[in-house]
Every structure is written in structure tokens, then in C-alpha cells.
JSON list of C-alpha atoms in Angstrom, two decimals:
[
{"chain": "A", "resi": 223, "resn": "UNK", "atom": "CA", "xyz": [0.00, 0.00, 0.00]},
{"chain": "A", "resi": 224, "resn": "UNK", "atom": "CA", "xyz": [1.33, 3.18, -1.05]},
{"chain": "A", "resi": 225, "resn": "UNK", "atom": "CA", "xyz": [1.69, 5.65, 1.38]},
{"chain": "A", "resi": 226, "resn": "UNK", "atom": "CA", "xyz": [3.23, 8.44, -0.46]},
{"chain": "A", "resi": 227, "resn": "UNK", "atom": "CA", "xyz": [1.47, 9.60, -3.82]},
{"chain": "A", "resi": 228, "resn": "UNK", "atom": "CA", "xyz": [2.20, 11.18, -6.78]},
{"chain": "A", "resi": 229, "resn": "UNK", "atom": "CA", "xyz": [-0.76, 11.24, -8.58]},
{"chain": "A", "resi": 230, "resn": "UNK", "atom": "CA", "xyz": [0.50, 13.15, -11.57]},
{"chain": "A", "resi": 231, "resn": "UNK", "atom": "CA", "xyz": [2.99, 11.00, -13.43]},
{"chain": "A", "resi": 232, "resn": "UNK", "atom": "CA", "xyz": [4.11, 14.57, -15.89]},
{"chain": "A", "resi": 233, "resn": "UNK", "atom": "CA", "xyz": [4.06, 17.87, -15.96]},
{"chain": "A", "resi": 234, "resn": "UNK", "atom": "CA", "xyz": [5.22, 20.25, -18.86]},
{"chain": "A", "resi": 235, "resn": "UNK", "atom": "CA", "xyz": [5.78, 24.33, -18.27]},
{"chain": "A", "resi": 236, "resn": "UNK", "atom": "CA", "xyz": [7.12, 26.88, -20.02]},
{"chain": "A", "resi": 237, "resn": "UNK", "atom": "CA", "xyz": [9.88, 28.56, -19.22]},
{"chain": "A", "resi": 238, "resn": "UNK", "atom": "CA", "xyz": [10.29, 31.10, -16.71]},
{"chain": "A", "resi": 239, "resn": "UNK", "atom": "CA", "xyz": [6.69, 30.17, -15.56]},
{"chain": "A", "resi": 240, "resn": "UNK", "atom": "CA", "xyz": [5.97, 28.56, -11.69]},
{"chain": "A", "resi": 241, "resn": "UNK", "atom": "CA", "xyz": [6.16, 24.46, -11.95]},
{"chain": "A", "resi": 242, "resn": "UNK", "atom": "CA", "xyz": [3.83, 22.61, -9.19]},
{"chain": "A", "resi": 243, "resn": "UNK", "atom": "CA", "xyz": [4.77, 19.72, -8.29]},
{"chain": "A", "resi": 244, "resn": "UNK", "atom": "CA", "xyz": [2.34, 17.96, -5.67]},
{"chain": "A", "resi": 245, "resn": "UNK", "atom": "CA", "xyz": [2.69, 15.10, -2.74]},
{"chain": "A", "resi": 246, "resn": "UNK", "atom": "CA", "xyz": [-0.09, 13.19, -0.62]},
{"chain": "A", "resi": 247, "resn": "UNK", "atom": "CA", "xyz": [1.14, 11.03, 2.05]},
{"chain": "A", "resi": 248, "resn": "UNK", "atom": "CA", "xyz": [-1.23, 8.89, 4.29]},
{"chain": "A", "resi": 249, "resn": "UNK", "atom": "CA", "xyz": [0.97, 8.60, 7.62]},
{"chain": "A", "resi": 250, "resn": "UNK", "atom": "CA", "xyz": [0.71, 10.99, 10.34]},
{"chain": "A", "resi": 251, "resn": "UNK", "atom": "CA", "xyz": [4.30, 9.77, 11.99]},
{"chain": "A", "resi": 252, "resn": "UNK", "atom": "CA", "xyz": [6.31, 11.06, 8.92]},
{"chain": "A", "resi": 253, "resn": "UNK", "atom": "CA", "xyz": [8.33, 13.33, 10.77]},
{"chain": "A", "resi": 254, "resn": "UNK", "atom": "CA", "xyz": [10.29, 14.95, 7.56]},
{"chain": "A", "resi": 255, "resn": "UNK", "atom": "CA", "xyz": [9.87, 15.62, 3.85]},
{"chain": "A", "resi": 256, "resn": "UNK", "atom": "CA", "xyz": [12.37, 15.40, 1.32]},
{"chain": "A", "resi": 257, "resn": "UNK", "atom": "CA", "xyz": [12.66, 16.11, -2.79]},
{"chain": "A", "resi": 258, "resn": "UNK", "atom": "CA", "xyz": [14.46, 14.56, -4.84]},
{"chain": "A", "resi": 259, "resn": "UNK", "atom": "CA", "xyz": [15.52, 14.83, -8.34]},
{"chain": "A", "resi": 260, "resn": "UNK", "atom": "CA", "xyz": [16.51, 12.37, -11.12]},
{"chain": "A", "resi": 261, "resn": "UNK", "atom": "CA", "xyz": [18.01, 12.45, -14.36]},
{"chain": "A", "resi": 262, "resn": "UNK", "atom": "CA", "xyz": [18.48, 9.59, -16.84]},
{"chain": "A", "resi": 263, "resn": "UNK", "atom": "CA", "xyz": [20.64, 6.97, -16.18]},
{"chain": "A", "resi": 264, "resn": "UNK", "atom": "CA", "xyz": [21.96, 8.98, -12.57]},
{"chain": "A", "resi": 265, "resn": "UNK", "atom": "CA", "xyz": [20.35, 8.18, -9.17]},
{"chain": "A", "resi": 266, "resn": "UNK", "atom": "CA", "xyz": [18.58, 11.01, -7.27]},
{"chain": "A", "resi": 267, "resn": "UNK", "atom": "CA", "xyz": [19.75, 13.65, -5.80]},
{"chain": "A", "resi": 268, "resn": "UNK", "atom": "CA", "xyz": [18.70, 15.76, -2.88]},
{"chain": "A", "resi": 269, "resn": "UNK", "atom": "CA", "xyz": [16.70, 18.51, -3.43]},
{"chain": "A", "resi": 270, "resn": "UNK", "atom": "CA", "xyz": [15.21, 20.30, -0.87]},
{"chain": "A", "resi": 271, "resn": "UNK", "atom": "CA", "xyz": [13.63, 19.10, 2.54]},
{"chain": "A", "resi": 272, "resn": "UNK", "atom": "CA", "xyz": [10.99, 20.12, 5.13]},
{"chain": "A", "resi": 273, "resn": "UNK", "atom": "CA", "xyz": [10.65, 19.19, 9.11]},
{"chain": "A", "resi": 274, "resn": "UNK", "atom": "CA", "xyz": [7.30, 18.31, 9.56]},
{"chain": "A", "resi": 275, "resn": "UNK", "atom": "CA", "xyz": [6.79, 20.97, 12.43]},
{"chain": "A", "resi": 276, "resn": "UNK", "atom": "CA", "xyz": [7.86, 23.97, 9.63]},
{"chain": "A", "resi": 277, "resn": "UNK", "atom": "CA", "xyz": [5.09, 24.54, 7.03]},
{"chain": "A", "resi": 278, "resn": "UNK", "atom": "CA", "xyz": [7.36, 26.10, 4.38]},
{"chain": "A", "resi": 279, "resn": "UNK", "atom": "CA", "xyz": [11.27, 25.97, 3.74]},
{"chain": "A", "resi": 280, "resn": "UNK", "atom": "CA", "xyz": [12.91, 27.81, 0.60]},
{"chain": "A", "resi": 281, "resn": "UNK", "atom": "CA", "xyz": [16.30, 27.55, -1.17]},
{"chain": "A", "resi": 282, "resn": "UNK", "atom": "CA", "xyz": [16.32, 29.79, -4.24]},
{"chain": "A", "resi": 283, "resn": "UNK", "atom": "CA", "xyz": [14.37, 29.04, -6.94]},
{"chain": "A", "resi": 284, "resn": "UNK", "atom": "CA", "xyz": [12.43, 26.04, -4.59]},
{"chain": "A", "resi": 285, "resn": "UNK", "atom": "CA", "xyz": [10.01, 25.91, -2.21]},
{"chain": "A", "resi": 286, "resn": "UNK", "atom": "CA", "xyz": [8.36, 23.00, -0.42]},
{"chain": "A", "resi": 287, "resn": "UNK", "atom": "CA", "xyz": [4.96, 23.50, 1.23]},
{"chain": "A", "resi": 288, "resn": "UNK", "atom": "CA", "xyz": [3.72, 21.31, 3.95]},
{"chain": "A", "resi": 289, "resn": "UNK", "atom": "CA", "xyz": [0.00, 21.44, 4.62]},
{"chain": "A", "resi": 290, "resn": "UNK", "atom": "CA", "xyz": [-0.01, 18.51, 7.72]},
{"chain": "A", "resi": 291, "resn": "UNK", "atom": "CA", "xyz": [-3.76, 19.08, 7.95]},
{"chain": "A", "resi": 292, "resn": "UNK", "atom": "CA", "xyz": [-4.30, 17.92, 4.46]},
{"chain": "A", "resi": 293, "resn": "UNK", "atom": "CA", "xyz": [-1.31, 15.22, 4.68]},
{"chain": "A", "resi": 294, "resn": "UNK", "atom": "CA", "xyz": [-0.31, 16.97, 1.41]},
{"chain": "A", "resi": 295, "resn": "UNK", "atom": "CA", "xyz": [3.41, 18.14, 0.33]},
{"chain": "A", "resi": 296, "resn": "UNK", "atom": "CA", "xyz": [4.36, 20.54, -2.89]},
{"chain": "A", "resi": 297, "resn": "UNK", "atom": "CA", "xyz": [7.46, 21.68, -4.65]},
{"chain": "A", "resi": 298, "resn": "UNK", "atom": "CA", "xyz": [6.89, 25.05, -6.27]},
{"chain": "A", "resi": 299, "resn": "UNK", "atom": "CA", "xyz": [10.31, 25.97, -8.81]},
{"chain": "A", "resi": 300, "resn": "UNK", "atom": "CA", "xyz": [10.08, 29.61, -9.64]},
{"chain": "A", "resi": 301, "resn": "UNK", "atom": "CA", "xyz": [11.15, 30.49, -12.70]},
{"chain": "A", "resi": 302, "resn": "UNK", "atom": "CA", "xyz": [11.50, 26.92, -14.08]},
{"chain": "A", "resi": 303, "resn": "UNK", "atom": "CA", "xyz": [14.16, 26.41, -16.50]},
{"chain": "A", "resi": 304, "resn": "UNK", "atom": "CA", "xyz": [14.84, 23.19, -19.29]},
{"chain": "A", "resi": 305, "resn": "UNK", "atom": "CA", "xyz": [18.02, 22.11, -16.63]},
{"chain": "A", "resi": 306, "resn": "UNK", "atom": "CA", "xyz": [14.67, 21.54, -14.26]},
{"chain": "A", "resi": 307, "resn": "UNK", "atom": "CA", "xyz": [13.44, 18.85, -17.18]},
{"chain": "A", "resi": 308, "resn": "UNK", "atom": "CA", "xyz": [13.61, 15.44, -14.60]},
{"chain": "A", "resi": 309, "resn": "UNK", "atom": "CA", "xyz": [11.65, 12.84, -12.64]},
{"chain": "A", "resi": 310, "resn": "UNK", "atom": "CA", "xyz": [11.24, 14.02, -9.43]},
{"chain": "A", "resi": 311, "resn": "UNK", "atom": "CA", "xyz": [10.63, 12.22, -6.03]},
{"chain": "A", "resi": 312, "resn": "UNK", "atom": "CA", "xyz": [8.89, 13.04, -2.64]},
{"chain": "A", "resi": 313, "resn": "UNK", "atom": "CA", "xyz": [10.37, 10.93, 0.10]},
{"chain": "A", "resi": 314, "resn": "UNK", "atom": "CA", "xyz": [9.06, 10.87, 3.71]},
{"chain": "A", "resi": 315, "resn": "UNK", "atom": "CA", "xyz": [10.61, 9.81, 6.89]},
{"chain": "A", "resi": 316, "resn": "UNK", "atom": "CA", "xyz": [9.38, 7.07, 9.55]},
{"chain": "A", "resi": 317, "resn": "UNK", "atom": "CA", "xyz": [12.02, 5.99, 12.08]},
{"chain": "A", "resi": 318, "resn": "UNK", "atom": "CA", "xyz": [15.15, 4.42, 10.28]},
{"chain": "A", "resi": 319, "resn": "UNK", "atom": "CA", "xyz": [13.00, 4.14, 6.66]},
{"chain": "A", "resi": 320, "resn": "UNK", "atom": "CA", "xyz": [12.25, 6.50, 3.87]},
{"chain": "A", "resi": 321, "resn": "UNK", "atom": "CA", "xyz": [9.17, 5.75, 1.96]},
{"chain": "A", "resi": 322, "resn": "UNK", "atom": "CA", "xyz": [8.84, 7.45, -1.67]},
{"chain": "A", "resi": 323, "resn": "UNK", "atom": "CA", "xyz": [6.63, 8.42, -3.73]},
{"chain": "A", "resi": 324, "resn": "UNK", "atom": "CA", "xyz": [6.32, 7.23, -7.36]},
{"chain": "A", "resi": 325, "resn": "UNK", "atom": "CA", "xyz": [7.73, 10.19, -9.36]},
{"chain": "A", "resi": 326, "resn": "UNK", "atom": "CA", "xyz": [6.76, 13.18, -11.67]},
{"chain": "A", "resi": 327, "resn": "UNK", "atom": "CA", "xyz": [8.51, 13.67, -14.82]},
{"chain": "A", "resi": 328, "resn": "UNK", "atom": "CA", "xyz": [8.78, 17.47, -15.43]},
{"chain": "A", "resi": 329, "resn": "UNK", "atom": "CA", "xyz": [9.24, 19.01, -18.40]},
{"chain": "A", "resi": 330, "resn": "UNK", "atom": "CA", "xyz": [10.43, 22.55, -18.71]},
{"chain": "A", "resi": 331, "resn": "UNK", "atom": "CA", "xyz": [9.48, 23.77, -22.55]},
{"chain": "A", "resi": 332, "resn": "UNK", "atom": "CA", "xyz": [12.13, 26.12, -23.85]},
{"chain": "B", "resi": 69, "resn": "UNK", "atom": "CA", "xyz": [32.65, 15.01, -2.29]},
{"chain": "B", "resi": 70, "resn": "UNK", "atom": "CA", "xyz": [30.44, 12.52, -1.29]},
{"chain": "B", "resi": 71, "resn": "UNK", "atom": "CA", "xyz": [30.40, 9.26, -3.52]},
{"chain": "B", "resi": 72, "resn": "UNK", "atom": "CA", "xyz": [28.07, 6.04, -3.21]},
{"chain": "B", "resi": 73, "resn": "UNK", "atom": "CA", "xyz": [29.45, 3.66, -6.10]},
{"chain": "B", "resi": 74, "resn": "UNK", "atom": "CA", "xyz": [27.79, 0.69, -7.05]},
{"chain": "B", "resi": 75, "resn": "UNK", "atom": "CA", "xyz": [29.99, -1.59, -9.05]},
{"chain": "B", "resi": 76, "resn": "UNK", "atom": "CA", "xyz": [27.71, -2.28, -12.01]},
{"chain": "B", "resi": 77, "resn": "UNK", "atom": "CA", "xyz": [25.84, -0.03, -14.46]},
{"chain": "B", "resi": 78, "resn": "UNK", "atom": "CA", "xyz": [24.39, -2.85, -16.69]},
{"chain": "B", "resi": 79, "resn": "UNK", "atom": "CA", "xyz": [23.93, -6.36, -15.75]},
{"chain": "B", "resi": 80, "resn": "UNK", "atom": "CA", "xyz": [22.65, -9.42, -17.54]},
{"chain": "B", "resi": 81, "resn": "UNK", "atom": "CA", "xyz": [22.04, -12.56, -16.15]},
{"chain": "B", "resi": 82, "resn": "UNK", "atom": "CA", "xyz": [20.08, -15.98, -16.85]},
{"chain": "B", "resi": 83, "resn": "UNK", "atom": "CA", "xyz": [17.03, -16.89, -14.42]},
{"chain": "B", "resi": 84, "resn": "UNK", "atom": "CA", "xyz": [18.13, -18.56, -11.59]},
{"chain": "B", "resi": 85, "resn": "UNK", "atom": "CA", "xyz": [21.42, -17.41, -11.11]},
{"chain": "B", "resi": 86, "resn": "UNK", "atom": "CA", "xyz": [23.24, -15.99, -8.46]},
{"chain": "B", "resi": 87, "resn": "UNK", "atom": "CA", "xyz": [23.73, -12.09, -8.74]},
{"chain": "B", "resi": 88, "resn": "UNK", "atom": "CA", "xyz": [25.80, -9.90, -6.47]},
{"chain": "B", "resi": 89, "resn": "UNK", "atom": "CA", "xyz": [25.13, -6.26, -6.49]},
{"chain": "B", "resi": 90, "resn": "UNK", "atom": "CA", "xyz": [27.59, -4.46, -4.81]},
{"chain": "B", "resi": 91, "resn": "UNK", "atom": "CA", "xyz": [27.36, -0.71, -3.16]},
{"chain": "B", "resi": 92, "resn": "UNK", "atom": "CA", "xyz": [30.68, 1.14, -1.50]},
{"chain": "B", "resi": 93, "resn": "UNK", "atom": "CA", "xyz": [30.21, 5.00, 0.05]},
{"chain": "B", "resi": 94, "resn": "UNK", "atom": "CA", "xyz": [33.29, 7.12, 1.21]},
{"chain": "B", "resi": 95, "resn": "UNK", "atom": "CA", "xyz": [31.55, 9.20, 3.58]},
{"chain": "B", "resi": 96, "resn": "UNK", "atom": "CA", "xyz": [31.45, 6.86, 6.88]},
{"chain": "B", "resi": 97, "resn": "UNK", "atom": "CA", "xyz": [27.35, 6.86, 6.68]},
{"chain": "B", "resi": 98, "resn": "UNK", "atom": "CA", "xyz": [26.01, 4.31, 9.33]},
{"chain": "B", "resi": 99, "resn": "UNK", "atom": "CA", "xyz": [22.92, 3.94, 6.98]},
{"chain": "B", "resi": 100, "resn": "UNK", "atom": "CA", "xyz": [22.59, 2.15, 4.09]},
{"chain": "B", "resi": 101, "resn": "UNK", "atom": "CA", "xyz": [19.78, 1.27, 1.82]},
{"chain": "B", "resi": 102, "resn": "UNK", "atom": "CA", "xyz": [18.46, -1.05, -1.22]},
{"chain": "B", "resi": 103, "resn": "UNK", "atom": "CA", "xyz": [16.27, 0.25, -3.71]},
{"chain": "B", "resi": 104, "resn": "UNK", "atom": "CA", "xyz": [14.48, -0.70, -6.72]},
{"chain": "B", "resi": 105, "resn": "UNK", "atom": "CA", "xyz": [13.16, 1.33, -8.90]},
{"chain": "B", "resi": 106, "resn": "UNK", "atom": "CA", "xyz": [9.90, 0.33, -11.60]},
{"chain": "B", "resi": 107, "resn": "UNK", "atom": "CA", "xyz": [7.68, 2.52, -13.75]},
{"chain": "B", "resi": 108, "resn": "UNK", "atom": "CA", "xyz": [4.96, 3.07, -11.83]},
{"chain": "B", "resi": 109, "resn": "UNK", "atom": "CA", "xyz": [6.22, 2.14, -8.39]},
{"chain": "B", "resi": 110, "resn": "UNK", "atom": "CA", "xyz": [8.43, 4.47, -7.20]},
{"chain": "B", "resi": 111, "resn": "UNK", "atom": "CA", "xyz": [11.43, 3.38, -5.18]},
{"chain": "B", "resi": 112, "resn": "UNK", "atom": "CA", "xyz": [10.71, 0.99, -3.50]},
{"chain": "B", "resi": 113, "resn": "UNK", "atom": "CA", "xyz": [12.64, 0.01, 0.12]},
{"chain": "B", "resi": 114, "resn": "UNK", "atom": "CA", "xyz": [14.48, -3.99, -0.57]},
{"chain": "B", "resi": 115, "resn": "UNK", "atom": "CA", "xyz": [16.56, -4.38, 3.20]},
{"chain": "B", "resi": 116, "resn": "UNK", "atom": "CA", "xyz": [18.80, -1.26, 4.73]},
{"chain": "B", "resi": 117, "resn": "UNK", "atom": "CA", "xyz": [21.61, -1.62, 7.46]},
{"chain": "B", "resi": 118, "resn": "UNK", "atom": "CA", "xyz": [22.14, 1.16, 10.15]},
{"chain": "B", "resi": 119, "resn": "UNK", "atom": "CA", "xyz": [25.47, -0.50, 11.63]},
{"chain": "B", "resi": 120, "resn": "UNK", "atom": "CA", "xyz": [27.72, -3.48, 10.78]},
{"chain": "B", "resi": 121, "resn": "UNK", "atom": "CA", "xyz": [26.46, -7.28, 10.75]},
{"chain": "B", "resi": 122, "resn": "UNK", "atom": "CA", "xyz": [22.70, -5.30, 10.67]},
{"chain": "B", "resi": 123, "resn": "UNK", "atom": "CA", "xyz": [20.47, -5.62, 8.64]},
{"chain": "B", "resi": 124, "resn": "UNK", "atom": "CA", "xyz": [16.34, -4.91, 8.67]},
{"chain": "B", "resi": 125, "resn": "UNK", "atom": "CA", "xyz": [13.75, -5.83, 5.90]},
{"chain": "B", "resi": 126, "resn": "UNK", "atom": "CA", "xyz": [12.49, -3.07, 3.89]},
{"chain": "B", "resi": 127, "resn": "UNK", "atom": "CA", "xyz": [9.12, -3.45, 1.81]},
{"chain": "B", "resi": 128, "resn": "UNK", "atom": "CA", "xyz": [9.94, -6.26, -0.64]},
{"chain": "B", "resi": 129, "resn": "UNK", "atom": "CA", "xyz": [12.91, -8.51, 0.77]},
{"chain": "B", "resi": 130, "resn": "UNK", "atom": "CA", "xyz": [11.57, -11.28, -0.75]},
{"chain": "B", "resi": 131, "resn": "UNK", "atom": "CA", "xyz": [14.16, -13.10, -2.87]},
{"chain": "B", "resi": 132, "resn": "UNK", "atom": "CA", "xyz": [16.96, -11.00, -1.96]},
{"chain": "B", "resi": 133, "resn": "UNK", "atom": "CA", "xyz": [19.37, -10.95, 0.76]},
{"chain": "B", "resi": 134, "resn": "UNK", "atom": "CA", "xyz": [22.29, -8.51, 2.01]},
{"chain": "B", "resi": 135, "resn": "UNK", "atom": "CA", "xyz": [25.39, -8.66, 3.46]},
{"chain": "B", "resi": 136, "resn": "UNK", "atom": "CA", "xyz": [27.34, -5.77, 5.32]},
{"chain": "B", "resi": 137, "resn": "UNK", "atom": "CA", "xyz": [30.41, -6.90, 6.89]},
{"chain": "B", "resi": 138, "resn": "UNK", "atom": "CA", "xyz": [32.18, -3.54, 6.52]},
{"chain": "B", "resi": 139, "resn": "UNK", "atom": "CA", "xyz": [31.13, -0.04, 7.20]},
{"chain": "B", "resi": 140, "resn": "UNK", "atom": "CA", "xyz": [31.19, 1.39, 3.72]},
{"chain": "B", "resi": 141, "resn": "UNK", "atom": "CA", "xyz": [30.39, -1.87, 2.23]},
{"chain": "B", "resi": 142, "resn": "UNK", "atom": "CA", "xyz": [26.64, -3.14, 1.52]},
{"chain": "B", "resi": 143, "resn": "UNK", "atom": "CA", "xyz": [26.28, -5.90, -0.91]},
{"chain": "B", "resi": 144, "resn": "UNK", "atom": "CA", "xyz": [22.55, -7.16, -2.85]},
{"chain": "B", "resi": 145, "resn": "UNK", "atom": "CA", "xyz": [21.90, -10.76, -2.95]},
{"chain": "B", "resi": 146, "resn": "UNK", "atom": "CA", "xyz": [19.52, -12.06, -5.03]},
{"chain": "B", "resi": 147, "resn": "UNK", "atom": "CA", "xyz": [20.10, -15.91, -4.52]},
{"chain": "B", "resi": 148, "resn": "UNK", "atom": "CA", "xyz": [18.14, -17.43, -7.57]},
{"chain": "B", "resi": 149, "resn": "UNK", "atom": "CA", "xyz": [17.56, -14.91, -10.21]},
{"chain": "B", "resi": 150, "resn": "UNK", "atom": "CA", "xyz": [13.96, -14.48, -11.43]},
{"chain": "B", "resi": 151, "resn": "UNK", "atom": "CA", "xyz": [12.65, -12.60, -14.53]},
{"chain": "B", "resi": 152, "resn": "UNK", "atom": "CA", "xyz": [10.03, -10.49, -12.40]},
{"chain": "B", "resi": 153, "resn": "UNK", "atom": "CA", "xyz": [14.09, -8.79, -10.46]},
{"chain": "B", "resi": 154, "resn": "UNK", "atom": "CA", "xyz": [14.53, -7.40, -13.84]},
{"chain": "B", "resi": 155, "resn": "UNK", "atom": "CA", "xyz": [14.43, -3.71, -12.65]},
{"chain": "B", "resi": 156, "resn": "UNK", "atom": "CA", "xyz": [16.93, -0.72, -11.52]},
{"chain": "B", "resi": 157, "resn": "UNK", "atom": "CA", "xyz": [18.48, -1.38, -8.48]},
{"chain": "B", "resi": 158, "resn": "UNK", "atom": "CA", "xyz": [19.74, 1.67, -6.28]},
{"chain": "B", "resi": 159, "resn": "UNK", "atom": "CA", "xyz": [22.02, 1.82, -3.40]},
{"chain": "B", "resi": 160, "resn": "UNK", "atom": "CA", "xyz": [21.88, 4.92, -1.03]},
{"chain": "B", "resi": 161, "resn": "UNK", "atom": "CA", "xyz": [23.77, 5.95, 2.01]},
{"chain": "B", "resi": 162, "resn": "UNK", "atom": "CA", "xyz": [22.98, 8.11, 5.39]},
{"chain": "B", "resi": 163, "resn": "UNK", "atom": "CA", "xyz": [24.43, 9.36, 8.42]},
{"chain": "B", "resi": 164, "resn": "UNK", "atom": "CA", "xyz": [22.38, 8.09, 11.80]},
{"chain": "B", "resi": 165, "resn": "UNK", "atom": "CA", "xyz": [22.10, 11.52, 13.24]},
{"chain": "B", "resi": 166, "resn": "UNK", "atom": "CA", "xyz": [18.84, 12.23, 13.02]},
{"chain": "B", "resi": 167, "resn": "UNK", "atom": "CA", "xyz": [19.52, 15.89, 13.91]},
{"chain": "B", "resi": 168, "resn": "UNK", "atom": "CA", "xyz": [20.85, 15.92, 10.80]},
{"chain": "B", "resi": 169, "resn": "UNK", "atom": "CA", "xyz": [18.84, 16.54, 7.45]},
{"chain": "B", "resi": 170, "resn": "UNK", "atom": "CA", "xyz": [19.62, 12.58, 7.08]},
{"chain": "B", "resi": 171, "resn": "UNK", "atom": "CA", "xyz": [19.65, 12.97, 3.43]},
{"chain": "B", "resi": 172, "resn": "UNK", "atom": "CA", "xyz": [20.60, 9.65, 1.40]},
{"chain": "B", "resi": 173, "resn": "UNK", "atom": "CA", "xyz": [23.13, 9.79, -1.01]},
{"chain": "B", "resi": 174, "resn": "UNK", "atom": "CA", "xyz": [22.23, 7.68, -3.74]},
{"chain": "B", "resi": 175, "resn": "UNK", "atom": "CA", "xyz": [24.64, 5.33, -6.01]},
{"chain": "B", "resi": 176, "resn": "UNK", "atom": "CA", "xyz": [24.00, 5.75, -10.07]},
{"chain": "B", "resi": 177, "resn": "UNK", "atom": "CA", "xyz": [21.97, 2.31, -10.04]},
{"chain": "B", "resi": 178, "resn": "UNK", "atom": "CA", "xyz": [22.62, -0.81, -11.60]},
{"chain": "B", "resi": 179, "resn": "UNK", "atom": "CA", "xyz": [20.14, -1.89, -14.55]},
{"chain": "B", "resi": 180, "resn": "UNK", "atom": "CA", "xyz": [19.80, -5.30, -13.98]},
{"chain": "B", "resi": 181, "resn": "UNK", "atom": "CA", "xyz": [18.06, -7.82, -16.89]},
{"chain": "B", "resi": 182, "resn": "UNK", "atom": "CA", "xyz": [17.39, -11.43, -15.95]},
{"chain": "B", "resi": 183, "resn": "UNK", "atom": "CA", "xyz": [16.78, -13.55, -19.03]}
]
């Protein structure tokens, strides 16, 4: 049972415009939120991350939400650019495990 | 810079062999993890280690076993290879300090292919 969702499998933007990239999770426990990003034929890399008593944490051009009320998690990139273009991966923490979530393939349009 | 390096980037091998994945890190991580990775599924947790001689099933350790007799070592069993392990495997390492962002460092992945 999967209990962190991605329920949109790709995205496409434009360039310079706000990409949305969205999380559910079912598991009150989690205690921290992470993105990561993938390219081809690399393994993922760390992103950004959010303890689940902050509701917001921001590193440049990304943000991560975390709305614990509506067990829901989001990745905003503002301005996206085509080096965004990559599957990307929520991850949540539960004691020594990290349970992920089953990826969005973004694609920034030039 | 941090470095988890699995030894294989490709691997093909007949159903019902033995298959040895193997993972190294450089960065003295306690933690290490098993992945695979399927359209569709995610990542998906195989066993992970948080010390020496330790080991703890993850989601989906059936078939596969580990071994981590050294720190920076963690090695993927799968005993009798099956055509349903045909997937990307990735390794990842963490530090145990939980105080700590305890991101995981993750390998390159191995494409595996059992025939």
C-alpha cells in the first residue's frame, strides 16, 4: 500500500513560468519531507527538505509547502528552467525508513 | 565530495542465477539502503543496514538478501535470479544523526536484466 502519492505522473511548463509539483502522504508519523531529483541513467539527488513541524522551507528558486492538515506536500520551482526537465521524487521519513513516492517527470518547454 | 558507487551499471544474467550487487560509500554513513526502482512504483525500500552485521527488511525482501560486513560496504543478494528482479536497483547511504537533514546519497543504479 502506497503511502506516499504522486498522482500526476508529468508535468510540462514553459519557461520562466511557476512548476507545481504535488505530494499526498497517508501517515501521520512522517516526521520529515524530502525532494528529490533524477536524471536519466543517474540516481537522485537531494533537493530540498521540510521538518514536519515547519510549514514552508525555501532555497532559491524552490520551495516545499507542507500542509499537515491535508497530509499533502508541494514543490513550487520559480522560474522553471529546461536544466529543471527530470523525474522528481517526494520521500518521507518514519524511524530508520524512507518511503517514496512514485515520481513526476517534469518538463520545462524552452 | 560525497560518492556512493555501485559496481555495475548494466547487468545481464540468466534466471536462476546468483547475482551480487555491490554498493561502496566514502563518507562513513552508518545507513545504508536497497532500492528498486519500476515505472509506476516508485522506489521501493528492498533491506537497509544502520550498523555493521545489521540488517532490517524493507518493503519487498523477498528473494533477496544482504550482506554488510564492513562499514562502507553493503552488498545485494539475489540468490536465484527471477525474470520479475529485472528492474533498476539503487544503493543509497545516510548518516544516523537524526539531527541531521539525514539525506541519502544515492549510487548511479545498476540496470539489472534477468533472461
Amino acid at each position: 500500500d502506497q503511502q506516499v502519492k504522486q498522482n500526476s505522473p508529468s508535468l510540462s511548463v514553459q519557461e520562466g513560468r511557476i512548476s507545481i509539483l504535488n505530494c499526498d502522504y497517508t501517515n501521520s508519523m512522517f516526521d520529515y519531507f524530502l525532494w528529490y531529483k533524477k536524471y536519466p541513467a543517474e540516481g537522485p539527488t537531494f533537493l530540498i527538505s521540510i521538518s514536519s513541524i515547519k510549514d514552508k522551507n525555501e532555497d532559491g528558486r524552490f520551495t516545499v509547502f507542507l500542509n499537515k492538515s491535508a497530509k499533502h506536500l508541494s514543490l513550487h520551482i520559480v522560474p522553471s528552467q529546461p536544466g529543471d526537465s527530470a523525474v522528481y521524487f517526494c520521500a518521507a521519513r518514519f524511524g530508520n525508513q524512507f518511503y517514496f513516492g512514485t515520481g513526476t517527470s517534469l518538463t520545462v518547454i524552452p | 565530495d560525497v560518492k556512493v558507487t555501485q559496481s555495475s551499471r548494466y547487468l545481464v544474467k540468466r534466471t536462476g542465477e546468483k547475482v551480487f550487487l555491490e554498493c561502496v560509500q566514502d563518507m562513513d554513513h552508518e545507513n545504508m539502503f536497497w532500492y528498486r526502482q519500476d515505472p509506476g512504483l516508485g522506489l521501493r525500500l528492498i533491506y537497509f543496514s544502520y550498523d555493521v552485521k545489521m540488517k532490517e527488511k524493507g518493503d519487498i525482501p523477498e528473494g533477496y538478501s544482504v550482506s554488510r560486513e564492513k562499514k562502507e560496504r553493503f552488498s545485494l543478494i539475489l540468490e536465484s535470479a527471477s525474470t520479475n528482479q529485472t528492474s533498476m536497483y539503487l544503493c543509497a547511504s545516510s548518516t544516523r544523526d537524526r539531527d541531521f537533514k539525514n539525506i541519502q546519497y544515492f549510487g548511479a543504479g545498476t540496470r539489472l536484466s534477468v533472461l
